[in-house]
Amino acid sequence: SKETDGSGVSGKTAEVRTEVVSAVRAGQTSSGSQANDPNQTGGTAVVGPDSSERFAKAIKLLREGEVVALPTETVYGLAADALNADAVAKIFEAKERPRFDPLIVHLPNRKALAEIAMVEPPIASQLIEKFWPGPLTIIFKKCDTVPDIVTAGLETVGVRMSAHPVFREIVSALNRPLAAPSANRFGRVSPTTEPPPAACGAAFSAA
């Protein structure tokens, strides 16, 4: 049987595997300009119109409690199922992130908010209507469905809904909230213009 700590995390966690999904569309560079050769991606998968197999692999890994590097509109994020404490623990392990530092939860859709947070102030609904999807994080009182490891034991949780088409497609297909801090070792510069592992050294590797 598994032993768990106060965060609901098993005492033993599997080796961290990371799947990298690039923000680059076929025929474009990461900056959005046209690339001479769409196959030259520095070893990172190109997310293009024919990327259904790559997306399916990323979704499969997330369902299995693994970690996937995904682009958001701000940085590349290291994503895992936010409601799976063992999966979230792998994010902390990969980033060497201290457990007292909470994570932001990214929603698959607006309806999912009610499953993880209590939306009380009227202004929250107004902000959601105006700025989601987009790079706005709103702090809510969390529901018990959110593992303590996600919030570092706090009674509140930071929530957002990404506008990035790659992130949205994957999280929508998964239909589960994702915890996704920046895909870099804790304390280092967040990757914004290139995906891991190029931006993160040996911390991450494509599956």
PDB file of N, CA and C in Angstrom, residues 9-69:
ATOM      1  N   VAL A   9       0.300  13.033  -0.897  1.00  0.00           N
ATOM      2  CA  VAL A   9       1.266  12.556  -1.867  1.00  0.00           C
ATOM      3  C   VAL A   9       1.846  11.237  -1.411  1.00  0.00           C
ATOM      4  N   SER A  10       1.916  10.267  -2.307  1.00  0.00           N
ATOM      5  CA  SER A  10       2.489   8.970  -1.971  1.00  0.00           C
ATOM      6  C   SER A  10       3.943   9.124  -1.560  1.00  0.00           C
ATOM      7  N   GLY A  11       4.378   8.296  -0.638  1.00  0.00           N
ATOM      8  CA  GLY A  11       5.763   8.346  -0.193  1.00  0.00           C
ATOM      9  C   GLY A  11       6.742   8.006  -1.292  1.00  0.00           C
ATOM     10  N   LYS A  12       6.301   7.180  -2.255  1.00  0.00           N
ATOM     11  CA  LYS A  12       7.151   6.811  -3.375  1.00  0.00           C
ATOM     12  C   LYS A  12       6.543   7.371  -4.648  1.00  0.00           C
ATOM     13  N   THR A  13       7.367   8.078  -5.430  1.00  0.00           N
ATOM     14  CA  THR A  13       6.895   8.625  -6.692  1.00  0.00           C
ATOM     15  C   THR A  13       7.712   8.052  -7.823  1.00  0.00           C
ATOM     16  N   ALA A  14       7.085   7.920  -8.984  1.00  0.00           N
ATOM     17  CA  ALA A  14       7.770   7.357 -10.143  1.00  0.00           C
ATOM     18  C   ALA A  14       8.782   8.340 -10.689  1.00  0.00           C
ATOM     19  N   GLU A  15       9.715   7.822 -11.474  1.00  0.00           N
ATOM     20  CA  GLU A  15      10.694   8.671 -12.133  1.00  0.00           C
ATOM     21  C   GLU A  15       9.969   9.678 -13.017  1.00  0.00           C
ATOM     22  N   VAL A  16      10.426  10.935 -12.966  1.00  0.00           N
ATOM     23  CA  VAL A  16       9.756  11.983 -13.710  1.00  0.00           C
ATOM     24  C   VAL A  16      10.083  11.879 -15.189  1.00  0.00           C
ATOM     25  N   ARG A  17       9.028  11.743 -16.026  1.00  0.00           N
ATOM     26  CA  ARG A  17       9.172  11.786 -17.474  1.00  0.00           C
ATOM     27  C   ARG A  17       8.516  13.068 -17.958  1.00  0.00           C
ATOM     28  N   THR A  18       9.097  13.700 -18.943  1.00  0.00           N
ATOM     29  CA  THR A  18       8.524  14.937 -19.450  1.00  0.00           C
ATOM     30  C   THR A  18       8.365  14.881 -20.949  1.00  0.00           C
ATOM     31  N   GLU A  19       7.157  15.113 -21.421  1.00  0.00           N
ATOM     32  CA  GLU A  19       6.877  15.241 -22.844  1.00  0.00           C
ATOM     33  C   GLU A  19       6.874  16.724 -23.183  1.00  0.00           C
ATOM     34  N   VAL A  20       7.557  17.100 -24.259  1.00  0.00           N
ATOM     35  CA  VAL A  20       7.635  18.497 -24.657  1.00  0.00           C
ATOM     36  C   VAL A  20       6.750  18.745 -25.865  1.00  0.00           C
ATOM     37  N   VAL A  21       5.846  19.700 -25.755  1.00  0.00           N
ATOM     38  CA  VAL A  21       4.994  20.087 -26.871  1.00  0.00           C
ATOM     39  C   VAL A  21       5.326  21.521 -27.216  1.00  0.00           C
ATOM     40  N   SER A  22       5.820  21.762 -28.428  1.00  0.00           N
ATOM     41  CA  SER A  22       6.277  23.088 -28.818  1.00  0.00           C
ATOM     42  C   SER A  22       5.126  23.998 -29.192  1.00  0.00           C
ATOM     43  N   ALA A  23       5.345  25.305 -29.005  1.00  0.00           N
ATOM     44  CA  ALA A  23       4.359  26.299 -29.419  1.00  0.00           C
ATOM     45  C   ALA A  23       4.469  26.599 -30.898  1.00  0.00           C
ATOM     46  N   VAL A  24       5.507  26.095 -31.546  1.00  0.00           N
ATOM     47  CA  VAL A  24       5.776  26.430 -32.933  1.00  0.00           C
ATOM     48  C   VAL A  24       4.799  25.713 -33.849  1.00  0.00           C
ATOM     49  N   ARG A  25       4.142  26.443 -34.692  1.00  0.00           N
ATOM     50  CA  ARG A  25       3.280  25.864 -35.711  1.00  0.00           C
ATOM     51  C   ARG A  25       4.113  25.510 -36.936  1.00  0.00           C
ATOM     52  N   ALA A  26       3.686  24.557 -37.690  1.00  0.00           N
ATOM     53  CA  ALA A  26       4.435  24.133 -38.865  1.00  0.00           C
ATOM     54  C   ALA A  26       4.692  25.329 -39.770  1.00  0.00           C
ATOM     55  N   GLY A  27       5.977  25.507 -40.149  1.00  0.00           N
ATOM     56  CA  GLY A  27       6.355  26.575 -41.047  1.00  0.00           C
ATOM     57  C   GLY A  27       6.647  27.886 -40.354  1.00  0.00           C
ATOM     58  N   GLN A  28       6.643  27.901 -39.002  1.00  0.00           N
ATOM     59  CA  GLN A  28       6.919  29.130 -38.274  1.00  0.00           C
ATOM     60  C   GLN A  28       8.016  28.910 -37.255  1.00  0.00           C
ATOM     61  N   THR A  29       8.738  29.990 -36.928  1.00  0.00           N
ATOM     62  CA  THR A  29       9.704  29.950 -35.845  1.00  0.00           C
ATOM     63  C   THR A  29       8.963  30.273 -34.569  1.00  0.00           C
ATOM     64  N   SER A  30       9.625  30.124 -33.410  1.00  0.00           N
ATOM     65  CA  SER A  30       8.973  30.395 -32.133  1.00  0.00           C
ATOM     66  C   SER A  30       8.594  31.859 -31.991  1.00  0.00           C
ATOM     67  N   SER A  31       9.229  32.742 -32.765  1.00  0.00           N
ATOM     68  CA  SER A  31       8.880  34.150 -32.687  1.00  0.00           C
ATOM     69  C   SER A  31       7.698  34.493 -33.573  1.00  0.00           C
ATOM     70  N   GLY A  32       7.236  33.506 -34.382  1.00  0.00           N
ATOM     71  CA  GLY A  32       6.076  33.717 -35.212  1.00  0.00           C
ATOM     72  C   GLY A  32       6.413  33.969 -36.661  1.00  0.00           C
ATOM     73  N   SER A  33       7.722  34.129 -36.995  1.00  0.00           N
ATOM     74  CA  SER A  33       8.121  34.355 -38.371  1.00  0.00           C
ATOM     75  C   SER A  33       8.198  33.041 -39.120  1.00  0.00           C
ATOM     76  N   GLN A  34       8.188  33.117 -40.442  1.00  0.00           N
ATOM     77  CA  GLN A  34       8.236  31.907 -41.242  1.00  0.00           C
ATOM     78  C   GLN A  34       9.619  31.277 -41.186  1.00  0.00           C
ATOM     79  N   ALA A  35       9.658  29.980 -41.039  1.00  0.00           N
ATOM     80  CA  ALA A  35      10.925  29.252 -40.999  1.00  0.00           C
ATOM     81  C   ALA A  35      11.218  28.691 -42.377  1.00  0.00           C
ATOM     82  N   ASN A  36      12.519  28.632 -42.733  1.00  0.00           N
ATOM     83  CA  ASN A  36      12.899  28.080 -44.018  1.00  0.00           C
ATOM     84  C   ASN A  36      12.605  26.596 -44.081  1.00  0.00           C
ATOM     85  N   ASP A  37      12.826  25.895 -42.964  1.00  0.00           N
ATOM     86  CA  ASP A  37      12.597  24.457 -42.916  1.00  0.00           C
ATOM     87  C   ASP A  37      11.791  24.139 -41.679  1.00  0.00           C
ATOM     88  N   PRO A  38      10.521  23.797 -41.802  1.00  0.00           N
ATOM     89  CA  PRO A  38       9.677  23.537 -40.628  1.00  0.00           C
ATOM     90  C   PRO A  38      10.122  22.342 -39.830  1.00  0.00           C
ATOM     91  N   ASN A  39      11.028  21.514 -40.387  1.00  0.00           N
ATOM     92  CA  ASN A  39      11.499  20.348 -39.643  1.00  0.00           C
ATOM     93  C   ASN A  39      12.655  20.685 -38.716  1.00  0.00           C
ATOM     94  N   GLN A  40      13.242  21.869 -38.852  1.00  0.00           N
ATOM     95  CA  GLN A  40      14.363  22.255 -38.014  1.00  0.00           C
ATOM     96  C   GLN A  40      13.840  22.880 -36.735  1.00  0.00           C
ATOM     97  N   THR A  41      13.653  22.070 -35.710  1.00  0.00           N
ATOM     98  CA  THR A  41      13.027  22.541 -34.477  1.00  0.00           C
ATOM     99  C   THR A  41      13.885  22.302 -33.247  1.00  0.00           C
ATOM    100  N   GLY A  42      15.162  22.043 -33.446  1.00  0.00           N
ATOM    101  CA  GLY A  42      16.026  21.854 -32.296  1.00  0.00           C
ATOM    102  C   GLY A  42      15.688  20.627 -31.489  1.00  0.00           C
ATOM    103  N   GLY A  43      15.081  19.620 -32.130  1.00  0.00           N
ATOM    104  CA  GLY A  43      14.782  18.381 -31.429  1.00  0.00           C
ATOM    105  C   GLY A  43      13.455  18.396 -30.709  1.00  0.00           C
ATOM    106  N   THR A  44      12.734  19.509 -30.759  1.00  0.00           N
ATOM    107  CA  THR A  44      11.438  19.609 -30.099  1.00  0.00           C
ATOM    108  C   THR A  44      10.330  19.424 -31.113  1.00  0.00           C
ATOM    109  N   ALA A  45       9.280  18.732 -30.736  1.00  0.00           N
ATOM    110  CA  ALA A  45       8.197  18.434 -31.672  1.00  0.00           C
ATOM    111  C   ALA A  45       7.526  19.700 -32.169  1.00  0.00           C
ATOM    112  N   VAL A  46       7.293  19.764 -33.472  1.00  0.00           N
ATOM    113  CA  VAL A  46       6.541  20.864 -34.051  1.00  0.00           C
ATOM    114  C   VAL A  46       5.055  20.578 -33.913  1.00  0.00           C
ATOM    115  N   VAL A  47       4.306  21.544 -33.391  1.00  0.00           N
ATOM    116  CA  VAL A  47       2.870  21.386 -33.258  1.00  0.00           C
ATOM    117  C   VAL A  47       2.224  22.025 -34.474  1.00  0.00           C
ATOM    118  N   GLY A  48       1.892  21.231 -35.455  1.00  0.00           N
ATOM    119  CA  GLY A  48       1.295  21.724 -36.685  1.00  0.00           C
ATOM    120  C   GLY A  48      -0.041  21.066 -36.929  1.00  0.00           C
ATOM    121  N   PRO A  49      -0.593  21.252 -38.108  1.00  0.00           N
ATOM    122  CA  PRO A  49      -1.898  20.670 -38.426  1.00  0.00           C
ATOM    123  C   PRO A  49      -1.922  19.152 -38.332  1.00  0.00           C
ATOM    124  N   ASP A  50      -0.738  18.524 -38.495  1.00  0.00           N
ATOM    125  CA  ASP A  50      -0.666  17.069 -38.448  1.00  0.00           C
ATOM    126  C   ASP A  50      -0.185  16.571 -37.095  1.00  0.00           C
ATOM    127  N   SER A  51      -0.441  17.355 -36.041  1.00  0.00           N
ATOM    128  CA  SER A  51       0.123  17.059 -34.731  1.00  0.00           C
ATOM    129  C   SER A  51      -0.800  16.246 -33.841  1.00  0.00           C
ATOM    130  N   SER A  52      -1.846  15.645 -34.379  1.00  0.00           N
ATOM    131  CA  SER A  52      -2.824  14.939 -33.556  1.00  0.00           C
ATOM    132  C   SER A  52      -2.175  13.813 -32.762  1.00  0.00           C
ATOM    133  N   GLU A  53      -1.202  13.120 -33.351  1.00  0.00           N
ATOM    134  CA  GLU A  53      -0.535  12.035 -32.644  1.00  0.00           C
ATOM    135  C   GLU A  53       0.265  12.579 -31.464  1.00  0.00           C
ATOM    136  N   ARG A  54       0.931  13.709 -31.669  1.00  0.00           N
ATOM    137  CA  ARG A  54       1.707  14.328 -30.595  1.00  0.00           C
ATOM    138  C   ARG A  54       0.783  14.788 -29.469  1.00  0.00           C
ATOM    139  N   PHE A  55      -0.339  15.395 -29.830  1.00  0.00           N
ATOM    140  CA  PHE A  55      -1.301  15.833 -28.831  1.00  0.00           C
ATOM    141  C   PHE A  55      -1.840  14.640 -28.060  1.00  0.00           C
ATOM    142  N   ALA A  56      -2.158  13.574 -28.770  1.00  0.00           N
ATOM    143  CA  ALA A  56      -2.706  12.377 -28.133  1.00  0.00           C
ATOM    144  C   ALA A  56      -1.712  11.800 -27.135  1.00  0.00           C
ATOM    145  N   LYS A  57      -0.429  11.835 -27.480  1.00  0.00           N
ATOM    146  CA  LYS A  57       0.595  11.325 -26.568  1.00  0.00           C
ATOM    147  C   LYS A  57       0.669  12.180 -25.309  1.00  0.00           C
ATOM    148  N   ALA A  58       0.616  13.501 -25.488  1.00  0.00           N
ATOM    149  CA  ALA A  58       0.672  14.401 -24.336  1.00  0.00           C
ATOM    150  C   ALA A  58      -0.530  14.174 -23.421  1.00  0.00           C
ATOM    151  N   ILE A  59      -1.715  14.033 -24.008  1.00  0.00           N
ATOM    152  CA  ILE A  59      -2.925  13.814 -23.218  1.00  0.00           C
ATOM    153  C   ILE A  59      -2.850  12.477 -22.482  1.00  0.00           C
ATOM    154  N   LYS A  60      -2.343  11.459 -23.158  1.00  0.00           N
ATOM    155  CA  LYS A  60      -2.202  10.140 -22.541  1.00  0.00           C
ATOM    156  C   LYS A  60      -1.279  10.207 -21.326  1.00  0.00           C
ATOM    157  N   LEU A  61      -0.151  10.896 -21.465  1.00  0.00           N
ATOM    158  CA  LEU A  61       0.794  11.022 -20.361  1.00  0.00           C
ATOM    159  C   LEU A  61       0.162  11.783 -19.190  1.00  0.00           C
ATOM    160  N   LEU A  62      -0.572  12.836 -19.484  1.00  0.00           N
ATOM    161  CA  LEU A  62      -1.230  13.585 -18.418  1.00  0.00           C
ATOM    162  C   LEU A  62      -2.246  12.718 -17.687  1.00  0.00           C
ATOM    163  N   ARG A  63      -2.992  11.898 -18.417  1.00  0.00           N
ATOM    164  CA  ARG A  63      -3.968  10.998 -17.786  1.00  0.00           C
ATOM    165  C   ARG A  63      -3.264   9.963 -16.915  1.00  0.00           C
ATOM    166  N   GLU A  64      -2.041   9.609 -17.285  1.00  0.00           N
ATOM    167  CA  GLU A  64      -1.275   8.612 -16.533  1.00  0.00           C
ATOM    168  C   GLU A  64      -0.518   9.230 -15.356  1.00  0.00           C
ATOM    169  N   GLY A  65      -0.694  10.519 -15.126  1.00  0.00           N
ATOM    170  CA  GLY A  65      -0.033  11.172 -14.002  1.00  0.00           C
ATOM    171  C   GLY A  65       1.381  11.618 -14.290  1.00  0.00           C
ATOM    172  N   GLU A  66       1.707  11.789 -15.576  1.00  0.00           N
ATOM    173  CA  GLU A  66       3.037  12.253 -15.948  1.00  0.00           C
ATOM    174  C   GLU A  66       3.031  13.765 -16.161  1.00  0.00           C
ATOM    175  N   VAL A  67       4.208  14.289 -16.496  1.00  0.00           N
ATOM    176  CA  VAL A  67       4.411  15.725 -16.647  1.00  0.00           C
ATOM    177  C   VAL A  67       4.630  16.067 -18.113  1.00  0.00           C
ATOM    178  N   VAL A  68       4.014  17.141 -18.580  1.00  0.00           N
ATOM    179  CA  VAL A  68       4.135  17.559 -19.979  1.00  0.00           C
ATOM    180  C   VAL A  68       4.464  19.050 -20.028  1.00  0.00           C
ATOM    181  N   ALA A  69       5.461  19.426 -20.814  1.00  0.00           N
ATOM    182  CA  ALA A  69       5.797  20.837 -20.999  1.00  0.00           C
ATOM    183  C   ALA A  69       4.931  21.411 -22.107  1.00  0.00           C
TER     184      ALA A  69
END
